[in-house]
XYZ file of C-alpha atoms in Angstrom:
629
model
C 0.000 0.000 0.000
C 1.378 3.575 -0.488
C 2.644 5.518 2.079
C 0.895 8.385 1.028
C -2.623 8.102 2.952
C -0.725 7.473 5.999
C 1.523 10.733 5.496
C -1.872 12.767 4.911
C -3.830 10.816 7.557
C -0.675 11.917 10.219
C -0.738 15.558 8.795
C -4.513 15.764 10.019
C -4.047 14.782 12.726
C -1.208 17.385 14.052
C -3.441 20.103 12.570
C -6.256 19.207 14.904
C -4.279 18.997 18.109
C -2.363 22.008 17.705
C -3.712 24.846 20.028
C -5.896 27.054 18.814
C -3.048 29.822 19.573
C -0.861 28.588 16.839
C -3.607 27.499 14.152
C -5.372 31.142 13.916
C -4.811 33.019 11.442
C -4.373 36.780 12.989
C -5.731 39.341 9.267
C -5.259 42.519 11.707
C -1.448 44.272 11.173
C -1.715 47.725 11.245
C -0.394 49.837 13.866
C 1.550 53.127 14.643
C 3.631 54.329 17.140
C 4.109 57.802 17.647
C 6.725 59.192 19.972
C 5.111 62.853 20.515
C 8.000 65.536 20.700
C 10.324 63.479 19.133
C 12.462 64.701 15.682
C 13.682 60.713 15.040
C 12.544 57.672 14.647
C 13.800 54.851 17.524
C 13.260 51.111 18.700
C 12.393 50.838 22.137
C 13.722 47.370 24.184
C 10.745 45.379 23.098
C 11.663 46.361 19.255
C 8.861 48.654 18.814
C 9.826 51.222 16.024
C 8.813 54.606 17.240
C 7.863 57.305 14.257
C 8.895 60.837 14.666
C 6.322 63.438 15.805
C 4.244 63.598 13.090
C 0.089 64.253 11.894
C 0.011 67.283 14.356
C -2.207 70.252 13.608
C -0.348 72.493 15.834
C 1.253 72.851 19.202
C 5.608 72.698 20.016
C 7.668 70.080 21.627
C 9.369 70.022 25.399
C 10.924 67.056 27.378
C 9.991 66.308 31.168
C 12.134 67.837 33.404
C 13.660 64.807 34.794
C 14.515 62.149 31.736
C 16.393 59.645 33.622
C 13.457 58.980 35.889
C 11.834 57.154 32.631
C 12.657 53.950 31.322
C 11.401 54.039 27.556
C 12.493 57.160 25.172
C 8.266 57.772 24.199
C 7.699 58.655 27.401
C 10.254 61.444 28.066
C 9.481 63.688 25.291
C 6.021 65.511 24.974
C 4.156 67.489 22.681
C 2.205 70.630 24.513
C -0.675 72.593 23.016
C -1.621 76.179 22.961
C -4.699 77.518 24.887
C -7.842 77.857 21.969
C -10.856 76.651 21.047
C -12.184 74.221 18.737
C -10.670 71.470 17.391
C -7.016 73.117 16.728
C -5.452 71.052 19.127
C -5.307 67.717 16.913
C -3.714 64.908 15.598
C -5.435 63.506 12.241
C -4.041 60.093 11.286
C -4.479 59.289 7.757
C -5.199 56.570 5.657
C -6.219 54.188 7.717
C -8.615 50.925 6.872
C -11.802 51.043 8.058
C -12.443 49.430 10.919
C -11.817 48.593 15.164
C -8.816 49.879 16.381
C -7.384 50.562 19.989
C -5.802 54.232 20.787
C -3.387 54.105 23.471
C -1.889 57.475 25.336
C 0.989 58.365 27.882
C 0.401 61.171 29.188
C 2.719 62.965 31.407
C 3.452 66.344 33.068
C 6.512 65.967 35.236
C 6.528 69.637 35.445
C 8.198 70.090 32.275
C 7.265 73.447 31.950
C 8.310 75.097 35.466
C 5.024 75.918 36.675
C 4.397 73.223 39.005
C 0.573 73.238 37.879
C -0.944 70.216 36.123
C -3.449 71.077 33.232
C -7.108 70.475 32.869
C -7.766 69.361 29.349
C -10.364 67.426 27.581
C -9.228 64.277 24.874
C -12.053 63.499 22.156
C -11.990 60.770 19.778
C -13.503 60.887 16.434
C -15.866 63.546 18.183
C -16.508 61.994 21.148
C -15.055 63.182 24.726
C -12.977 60.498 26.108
C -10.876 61.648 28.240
C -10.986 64.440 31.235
C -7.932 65.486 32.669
C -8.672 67.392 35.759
C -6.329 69.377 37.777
C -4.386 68.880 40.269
C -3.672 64.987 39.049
C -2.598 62.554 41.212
C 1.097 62.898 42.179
C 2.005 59.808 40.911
C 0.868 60.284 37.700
C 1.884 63.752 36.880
C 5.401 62.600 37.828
C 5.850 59.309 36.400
C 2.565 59.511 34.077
C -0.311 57.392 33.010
C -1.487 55.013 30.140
C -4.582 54.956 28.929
C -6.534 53.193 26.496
C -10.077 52.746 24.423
C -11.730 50.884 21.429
C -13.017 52.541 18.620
C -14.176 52.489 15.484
C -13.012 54.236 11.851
C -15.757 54.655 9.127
C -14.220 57.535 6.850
C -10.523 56.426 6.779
C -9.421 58.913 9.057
C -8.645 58.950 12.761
C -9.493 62.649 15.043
C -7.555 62.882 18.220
C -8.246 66.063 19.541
C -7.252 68.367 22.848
C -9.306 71.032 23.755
C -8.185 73.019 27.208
C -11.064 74.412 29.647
C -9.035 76.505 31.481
C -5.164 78.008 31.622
C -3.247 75.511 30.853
C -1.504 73.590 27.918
C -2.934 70.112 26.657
C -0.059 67.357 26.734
C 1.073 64.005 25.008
C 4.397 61.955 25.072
C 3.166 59.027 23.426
C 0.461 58.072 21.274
C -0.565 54.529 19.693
C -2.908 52.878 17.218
C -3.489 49.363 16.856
C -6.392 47.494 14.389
C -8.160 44.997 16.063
C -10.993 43.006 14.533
C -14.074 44.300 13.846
C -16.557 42.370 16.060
C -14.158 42.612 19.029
C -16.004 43.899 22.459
C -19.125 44.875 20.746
C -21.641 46.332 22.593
C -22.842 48.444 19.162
C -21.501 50.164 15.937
C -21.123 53.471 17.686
C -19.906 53.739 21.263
C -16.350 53.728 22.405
C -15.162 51.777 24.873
C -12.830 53.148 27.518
C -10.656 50.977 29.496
C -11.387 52.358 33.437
C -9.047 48.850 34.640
C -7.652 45.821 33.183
C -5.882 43.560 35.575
C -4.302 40.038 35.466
C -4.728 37.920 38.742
C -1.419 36.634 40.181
C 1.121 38.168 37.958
C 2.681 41.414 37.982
C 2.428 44.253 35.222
C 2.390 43.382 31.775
C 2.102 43.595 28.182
C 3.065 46.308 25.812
C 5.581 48.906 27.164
C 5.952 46.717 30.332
C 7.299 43.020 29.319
C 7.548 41.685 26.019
C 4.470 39.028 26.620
C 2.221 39.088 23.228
C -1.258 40.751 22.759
C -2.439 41.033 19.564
C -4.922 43.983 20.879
C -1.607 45.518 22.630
C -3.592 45.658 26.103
C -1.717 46.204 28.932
C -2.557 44.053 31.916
C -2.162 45.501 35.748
C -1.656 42.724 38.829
C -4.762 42.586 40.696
C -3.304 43.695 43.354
C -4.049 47.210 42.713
C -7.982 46.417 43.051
C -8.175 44.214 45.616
C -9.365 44.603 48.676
C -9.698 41.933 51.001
C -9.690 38.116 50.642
C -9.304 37.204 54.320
C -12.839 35.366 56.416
C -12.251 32.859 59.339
C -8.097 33.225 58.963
C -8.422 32.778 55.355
C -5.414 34.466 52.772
C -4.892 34.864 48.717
C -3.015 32.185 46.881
C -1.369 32.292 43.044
C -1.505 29.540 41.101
C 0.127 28.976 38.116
C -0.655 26.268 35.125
C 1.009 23.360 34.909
C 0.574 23.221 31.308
C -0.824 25.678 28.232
C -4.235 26.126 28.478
C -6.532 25.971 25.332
C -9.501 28.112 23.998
C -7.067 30.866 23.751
C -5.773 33.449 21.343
C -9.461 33.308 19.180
C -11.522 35.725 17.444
C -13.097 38.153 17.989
C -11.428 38.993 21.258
C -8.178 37.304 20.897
C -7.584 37.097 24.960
C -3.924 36.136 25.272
C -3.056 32.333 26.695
C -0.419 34.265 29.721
C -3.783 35.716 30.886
C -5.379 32.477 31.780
C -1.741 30.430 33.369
C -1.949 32.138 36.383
C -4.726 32.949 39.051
C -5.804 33.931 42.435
C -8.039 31.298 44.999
C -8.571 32.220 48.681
C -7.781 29.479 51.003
C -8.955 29.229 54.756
C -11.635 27.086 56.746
C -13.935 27.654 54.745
C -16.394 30.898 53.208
C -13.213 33.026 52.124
C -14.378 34.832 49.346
C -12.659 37.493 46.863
C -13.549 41.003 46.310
C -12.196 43.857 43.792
C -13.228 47.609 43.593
C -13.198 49.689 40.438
C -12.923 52.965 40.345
C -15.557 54.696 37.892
C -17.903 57.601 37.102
C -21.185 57.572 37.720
C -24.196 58.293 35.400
C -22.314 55.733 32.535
C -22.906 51.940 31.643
C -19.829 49.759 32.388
C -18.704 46.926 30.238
C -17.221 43.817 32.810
C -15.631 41.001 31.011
C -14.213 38.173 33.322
C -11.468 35.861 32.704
C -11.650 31.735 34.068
C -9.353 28.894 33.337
C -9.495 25.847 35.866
C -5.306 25.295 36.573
C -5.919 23.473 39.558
C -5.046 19.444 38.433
C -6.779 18.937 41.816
C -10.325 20.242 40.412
C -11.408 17.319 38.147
C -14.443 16.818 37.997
C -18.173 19.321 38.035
C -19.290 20.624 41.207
C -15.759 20.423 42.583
C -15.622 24.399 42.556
C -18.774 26.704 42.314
C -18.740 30.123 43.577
C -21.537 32.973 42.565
C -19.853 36.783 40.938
C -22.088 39.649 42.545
C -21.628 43.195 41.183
C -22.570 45.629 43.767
C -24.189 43.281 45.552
C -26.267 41.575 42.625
C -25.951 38.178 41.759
C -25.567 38.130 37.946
C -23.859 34.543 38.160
C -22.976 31.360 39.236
C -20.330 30.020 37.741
C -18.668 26.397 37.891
C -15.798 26.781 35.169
C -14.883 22.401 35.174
C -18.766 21.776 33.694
C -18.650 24.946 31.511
C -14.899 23.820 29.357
C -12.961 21.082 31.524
C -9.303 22.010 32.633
C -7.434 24.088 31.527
C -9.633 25.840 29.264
C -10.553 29.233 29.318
C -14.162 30.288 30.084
C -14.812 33.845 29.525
C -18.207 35.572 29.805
C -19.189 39.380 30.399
C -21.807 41.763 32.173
C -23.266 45.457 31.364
C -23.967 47.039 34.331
C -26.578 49.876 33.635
C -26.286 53.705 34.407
C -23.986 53.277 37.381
C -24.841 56.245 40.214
C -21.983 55.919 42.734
C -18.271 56.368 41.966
C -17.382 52.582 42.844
C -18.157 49.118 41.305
C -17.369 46.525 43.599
C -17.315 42.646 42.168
C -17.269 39.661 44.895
C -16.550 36.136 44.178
C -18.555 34.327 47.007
C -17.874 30.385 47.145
C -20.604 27.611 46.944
C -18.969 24.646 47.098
C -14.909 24.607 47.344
C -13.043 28.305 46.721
C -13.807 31.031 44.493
C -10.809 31.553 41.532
C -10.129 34.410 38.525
C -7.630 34.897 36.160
C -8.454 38.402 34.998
C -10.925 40.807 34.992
C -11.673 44.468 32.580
C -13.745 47.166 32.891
C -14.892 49.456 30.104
C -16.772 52.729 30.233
C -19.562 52.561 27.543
C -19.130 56.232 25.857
C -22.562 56.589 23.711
C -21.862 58.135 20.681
C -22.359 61.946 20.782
C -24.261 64.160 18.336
C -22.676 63.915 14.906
C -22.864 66.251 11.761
C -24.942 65.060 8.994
C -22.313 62.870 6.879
C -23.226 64.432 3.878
C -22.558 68.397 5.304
C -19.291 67.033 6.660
C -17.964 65.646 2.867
C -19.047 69.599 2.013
C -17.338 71.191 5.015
C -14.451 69.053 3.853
C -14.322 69.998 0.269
C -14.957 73.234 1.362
C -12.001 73.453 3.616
C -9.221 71.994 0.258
C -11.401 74.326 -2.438
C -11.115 77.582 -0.124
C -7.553 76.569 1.294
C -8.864 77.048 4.771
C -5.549 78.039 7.333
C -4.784 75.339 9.441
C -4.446 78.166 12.416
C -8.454 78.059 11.950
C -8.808 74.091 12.891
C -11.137 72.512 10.520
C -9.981 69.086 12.015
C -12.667 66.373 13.180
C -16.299 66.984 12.736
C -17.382 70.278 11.915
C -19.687 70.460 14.933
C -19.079 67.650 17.354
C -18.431 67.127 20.513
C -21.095 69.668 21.083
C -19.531 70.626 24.219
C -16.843 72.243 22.292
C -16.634 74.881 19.594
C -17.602 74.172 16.654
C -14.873 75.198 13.561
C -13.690 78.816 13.574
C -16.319 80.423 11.538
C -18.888 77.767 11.616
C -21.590 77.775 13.450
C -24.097 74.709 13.430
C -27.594 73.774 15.161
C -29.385 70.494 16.126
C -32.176 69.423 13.852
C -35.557 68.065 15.449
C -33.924 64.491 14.564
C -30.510 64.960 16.756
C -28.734 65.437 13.825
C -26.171 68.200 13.703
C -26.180 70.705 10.785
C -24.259 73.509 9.147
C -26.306 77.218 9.452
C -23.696 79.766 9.083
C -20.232 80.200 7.507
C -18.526 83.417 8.432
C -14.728 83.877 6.828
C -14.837 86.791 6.173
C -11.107 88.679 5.734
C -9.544 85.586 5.896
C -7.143 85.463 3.012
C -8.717 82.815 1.637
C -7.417 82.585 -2.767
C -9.153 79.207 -3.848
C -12.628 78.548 -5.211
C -15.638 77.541 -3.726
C -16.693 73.935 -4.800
C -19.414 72.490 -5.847
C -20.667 70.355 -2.928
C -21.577 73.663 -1.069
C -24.738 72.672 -2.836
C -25.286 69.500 0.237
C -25.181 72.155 2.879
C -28.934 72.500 2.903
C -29.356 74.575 6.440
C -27.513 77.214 5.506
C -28.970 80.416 6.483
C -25.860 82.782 5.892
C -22.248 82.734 4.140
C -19.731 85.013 4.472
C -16.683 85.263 2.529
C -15.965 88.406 1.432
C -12.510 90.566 1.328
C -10.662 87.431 0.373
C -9.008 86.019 -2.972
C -11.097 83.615 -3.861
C -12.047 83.351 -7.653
C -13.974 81.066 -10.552
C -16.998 80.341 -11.000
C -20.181 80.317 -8.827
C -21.613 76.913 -8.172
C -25.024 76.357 -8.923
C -25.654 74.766 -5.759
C -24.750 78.090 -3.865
C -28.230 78.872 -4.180
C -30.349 76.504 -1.758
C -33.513 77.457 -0.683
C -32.722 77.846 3.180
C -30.058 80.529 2.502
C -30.709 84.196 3.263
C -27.446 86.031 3.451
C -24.763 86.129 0.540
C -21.838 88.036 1.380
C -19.681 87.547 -1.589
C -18.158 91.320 -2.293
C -14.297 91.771 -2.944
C -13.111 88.691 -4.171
C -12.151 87.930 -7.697
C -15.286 85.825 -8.836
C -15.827 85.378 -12.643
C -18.678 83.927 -15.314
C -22.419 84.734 -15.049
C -25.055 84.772 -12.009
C -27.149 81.619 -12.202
C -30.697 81.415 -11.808
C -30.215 79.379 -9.045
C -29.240 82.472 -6.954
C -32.490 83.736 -7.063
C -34.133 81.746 -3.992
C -37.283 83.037 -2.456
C -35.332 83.139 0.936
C -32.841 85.567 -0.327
C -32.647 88.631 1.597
C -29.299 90.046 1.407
C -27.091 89.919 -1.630
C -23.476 91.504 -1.753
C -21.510 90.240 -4.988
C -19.743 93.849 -5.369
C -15.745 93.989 -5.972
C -15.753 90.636 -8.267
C -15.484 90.553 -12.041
C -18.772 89.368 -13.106
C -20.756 89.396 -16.055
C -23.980 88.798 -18.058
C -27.333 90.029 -17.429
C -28.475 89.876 -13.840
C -31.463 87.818 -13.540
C -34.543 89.748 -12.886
C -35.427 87.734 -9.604
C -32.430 88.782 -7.756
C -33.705 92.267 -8.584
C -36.697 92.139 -7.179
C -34.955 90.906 -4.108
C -34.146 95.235 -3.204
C -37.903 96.059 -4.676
C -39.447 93.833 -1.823
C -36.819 95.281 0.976
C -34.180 93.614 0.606
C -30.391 94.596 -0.011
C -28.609 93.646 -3.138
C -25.266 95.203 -4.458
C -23.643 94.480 -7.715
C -21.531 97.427 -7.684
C -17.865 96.698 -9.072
C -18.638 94.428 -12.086
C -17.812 95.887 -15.400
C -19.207 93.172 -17.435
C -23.010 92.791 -15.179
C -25.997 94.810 -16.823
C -29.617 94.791 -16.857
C -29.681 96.240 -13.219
C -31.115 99.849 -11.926
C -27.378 100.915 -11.452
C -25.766 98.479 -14.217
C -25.693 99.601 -18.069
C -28.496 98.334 -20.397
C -27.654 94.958 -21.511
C -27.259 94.937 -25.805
C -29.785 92.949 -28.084
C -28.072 90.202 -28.412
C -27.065 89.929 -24.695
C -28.774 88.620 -21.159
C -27.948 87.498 -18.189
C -26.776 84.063 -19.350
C -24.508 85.681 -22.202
C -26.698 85.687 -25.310
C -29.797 86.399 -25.365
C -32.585 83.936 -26.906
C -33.053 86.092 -30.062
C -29.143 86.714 -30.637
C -28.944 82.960 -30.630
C -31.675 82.418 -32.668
C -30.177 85.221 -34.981
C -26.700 83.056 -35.037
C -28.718 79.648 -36.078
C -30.500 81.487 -38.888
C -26.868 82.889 -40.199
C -25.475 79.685 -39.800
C -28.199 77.883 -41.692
C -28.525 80.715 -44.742
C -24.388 79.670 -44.355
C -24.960 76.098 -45.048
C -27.167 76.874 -47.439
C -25.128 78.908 -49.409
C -22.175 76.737 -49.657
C -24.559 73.490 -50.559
C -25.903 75.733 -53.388
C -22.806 76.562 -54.594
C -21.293 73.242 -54.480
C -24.514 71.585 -56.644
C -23.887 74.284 -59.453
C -19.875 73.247 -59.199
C -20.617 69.369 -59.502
C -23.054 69.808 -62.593
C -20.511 71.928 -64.882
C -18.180 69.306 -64.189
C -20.573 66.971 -65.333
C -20.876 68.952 -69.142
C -17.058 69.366 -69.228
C -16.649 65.812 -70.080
C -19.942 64.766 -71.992
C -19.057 64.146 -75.538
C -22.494 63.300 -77.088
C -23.327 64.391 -80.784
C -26.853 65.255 -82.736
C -28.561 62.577 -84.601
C -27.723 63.918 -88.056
C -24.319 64.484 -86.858
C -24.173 60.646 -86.120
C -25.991 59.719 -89.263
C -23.346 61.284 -91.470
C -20.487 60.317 -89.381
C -21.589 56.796 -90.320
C -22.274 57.334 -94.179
C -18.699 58.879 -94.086
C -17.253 55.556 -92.749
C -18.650 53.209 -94.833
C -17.280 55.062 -98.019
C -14.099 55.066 -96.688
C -14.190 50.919 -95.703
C -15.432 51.004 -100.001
C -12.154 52.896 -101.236
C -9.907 50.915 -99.153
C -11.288 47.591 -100.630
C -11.027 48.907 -104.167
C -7.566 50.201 -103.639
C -6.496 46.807 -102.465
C -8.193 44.972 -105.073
C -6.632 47.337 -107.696
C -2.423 46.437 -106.140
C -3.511 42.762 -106.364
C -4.175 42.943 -110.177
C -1.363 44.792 -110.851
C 1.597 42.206 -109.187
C -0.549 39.620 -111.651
C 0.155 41.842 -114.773
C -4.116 41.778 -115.270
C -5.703 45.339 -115.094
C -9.524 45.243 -114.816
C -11.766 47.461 -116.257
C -14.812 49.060 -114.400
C -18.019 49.822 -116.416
C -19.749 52.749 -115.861
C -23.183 52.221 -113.921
């Protein structure tokens, strides 16, 4: 028999028993690491490459005023912001696949710039507040700073990071970091953002990205439970670690891809009897918290069901009991998660209370559920956008992020939007006025359907006017002093058109007769300042041939008329040409022309014959003679 089957047969077989960590295919790889402050690229001890300081909309760079006292080079070097409003304050990551991603911070103050005052800054993500630095921080983190981390998700390719200061003092950075994760990790829905309030690993230390070298395809960071618990003594009882004996499976697997060092080590509580263990969270109140716990059974001594139940209370409410050996076996890992629901106190305690035998945990998270705040309409934020590359907006003006969102802050400088009855966000006034502004307005201002008033006079702006500048909600058009050319479309005269200022441009064309009438029912129109408008009360007569499209309807009618006697003309002309060729080169006689012509021949074919007949006689020495007739 061939060996072949066998070989196959034997491959199978090691594909099925390989752990699930080494058989999954991981389709997530893009990240970024950006060392904020920094003018070079470096590779920190775990081989991380670090990018330059780059995709910043403003701000300068500083250091913390004592460098040795931190290990990695991201962390010692900081980007600082200046006090203003809006969305200035940015960094807009481009290009980036759509999708789940995880933004992680260090943020630091280390009195870096001599004031000895910690700032009070807001963070939003893709227009959603995420962050609130208050101040005075705690003195452990403004001296050796903090991480921080969230979940979130891109839908237009690029990522908005923004700092916006509420009082005095200077939003900071040192590090910042974005990692794609897959799409149907942590869901709770398509919108909210998740923001990691603890994450901790039960007995092991620190770990995970910027701490060990341990893998996590997410790049979480993983604190020792320590730092949350609070007591696991009852009746003389004490904590124990345990560790695994061997890997444990179920690890590593989408969507979540929780990391196998998380489940080979845990905490029990060991006593007489009733120990139980207990963790508090620090939170904020009037938000929904994500929990997601973390079970493996590692004790060989557990080996059958019922061998180790315990119930998981979350302030005091029994949302489960859980008995990990009947749920996956040994040395599996049994995950499952809880939302608990518009949390009022500052605190979220979680107790492990034993049924039978002693409570266990490998790991535990906690995730603020940010809702989603207001958002522009999507289709007045691809026109603010085009807007802001056709009229070369200044980046000093910060048209980063949404145009309006988060509605606690300002909107762009110069924009000014409104909630619809729907909760939708919308667009009512542009004001950039004196701007020095020298592009064009494009054509999308035509999705901007709120608008009530625009304002961009006394710049440099030129071309065209786009039809769609005249939607029916608009009611102010200050236009004057810019360097606008072509004709006014019909589409400017709107029925909510009050005020019309095109003077100072180089216009032309008749003026329709609507936006007239706009100063005849109290309105105010100028037109002042363009040499080639007329048909207005102060603008020359318009000529015959000429309206307020160009041409008028008769001098184009006149044109097609000349063109067709044209035509005409020339088709005349050529007929007459083609039929004198035609009796150039026709060589046909008269009948009695032809009838003579003939005659002629035939008494020519008669001589010849004689005259032949006449030579043959001759050479025979014979001569005839011919009677008369």
């Amino acid at each position: 028999m061939s060996p072949f089957p066998f070989f196959f047969f034997f491959i199978i077989i090691i594909i099925f028993f390989l752990p699930s960590s080494y058989s999954t295919h991981y389709p997530y790889n893009y990240a970024l690491h950006i060392d904020c402050g920094s003018l070079s690229n470096s590779t920190d001890i775990f081989n991380t490459t670090w990018l330059s300081d780059r995709y910043f909309t403003n701000g300068a760079i500083s250091v913390v005023s004592e460098p040795l006292h931190f290990q990695h080079p991201q962390e010692k070097t900081l980007r600082y912001f200046p006090i203003s409003s809006g969305k200035k304050n940015c960094y807009v990551i481009p290009n980036l696949p759509l999708g789940r991603y995880q933004l992680r911070t260090f943020t630091v103050y280390d009195n870096y710039d001599g004031k000895s005052h910690t700032p009070s800054f807001d963070v939003s993500v893709e227009g959603n507040i995420v962050f609130q630095w208050r101040s005075p921080w705690h003195e452990t983190i403004s001296r050796a700073g903090a991480y921080s981390d969230l979940f979130f998700t891109v839908n237009d390719d690029v990522a908005d990071i923004c700092f916006y200061s509420i009082a005095t003092d200077s939003p900071v950075i040192a590090s910042l970091e974005i990692t794609q994760i897959d799409p149907y990790s942590y869901l709770v829905n398509d919108t909210s953002i998740l923001v990691n309030y603890g994450r901790f690993s039960s007995g092991s230390g620190q770990w995970g990205p910027g701490f060990t070298n341990d893998t996590d395809r997410f790049a979480r960071s993983w604190q020792s439970d320590i730092d949350f618990r609070v007591s696991g003594r009852i009746n003389g009882g004490k904590i124990k670690s345990i560790t695994a004996i061997r890997n444990v499976v179920n690890v590593d697997e989408a969507p979540n891809y929780f990391p196998l060092k998380l489940y080979q080590s845990a905490v029990t509580v060991i006593g007489e009897g009733g120990e139980y263990l207990e963790y508090n969270l620090p939170v904020d109140a009037k938000l929904d918290y994500l929990l997601w716990f973390h079970f493996a059974e590692i004790d060989a001594s557990v080996n059958k069901a019922g061998k180790r139940v315990f119930d998981v209370l979350v302030n005091g409410e029994n949302v489960s009991r859980v008995d990990i050996y009947k749920e996956v076996g040994s040395f599996a890992a049994y995950d499952f998660k809880y939302v608990v629901k518009n949390l009022t106190s500052t605190e979220l305690s979680v107790r492990l209370e034993p049924i039978v035998g002693a409570p266990v945990i490998c790991g535990l998270e906690n995730y603020a559920i940010i809702p989603s705040d207001l958002k522009t309409l999507p289709q007045q934020v691809v026109a603010m956008k085009a807007l802001k590359e056709s009229l070369r907006v200044p980046d000093r003006m910060g048209w980063n992020g949404d145009p309006c969102a988060p509605t606690t802050w300002d909107a762009w400088e110069g924009v000014t939007c409104r909630t619809t009855k729907n909760g939708s966000l919308v667009i009512s006034q542009i004001d950039l006025g004196s701007q020095g502004l020298k592009g064009y307005i494009s054509d999308q201002i035509g999705l901007l359907s709120n608008l009530v008033s625009l304002n961009l006079s006394s710049n440099s702006l030129g071309g065209s006017l786009p039809w769609g500048l005249g939607q029916k909600s608009l009611v102010k058009l200050d236009l004057s002093n810019n360097k606008f050319t072509g004709s006014l479309s019909d589409s400017l005269a709107s029925s909510t058109l009050r005020i019309v200022f095109l003077n100072g441009n180089e216009l032309e064309g008749q003026v329709p007769e609507e936006l007239l009438s706009i100063g005849v029912h109290g309105g105010a129109i100028d037109l002042s300042g363009n040499k080639g408008l007329c048909g207005g009360p102060t603008l020359p007569d318009c000529p015959l041939f000429w309206s307020k499209n160009g041409l008028s309807t008769t001098g184009k009618v006149a044109i097609g008329i000349s063109c067709l006697v044209f035509i005409c003309v020339v088709l005349l002309v050529a007929y007459i040409c083609y039929k004198r060729r035609q009796n150039d080169y026709d060589f046909g006689l008269p009948h009695e022309m032809m009838s003579l012509a003939a005659k002629r021949n035939r008494y020519q074919r008669q001589k010849s014959l004689m005259t032949l007949e006449m030579e043959s006689q001759h050479a025979k020495g014979f001569i005839p003679t011919y009677n008369a007739t």
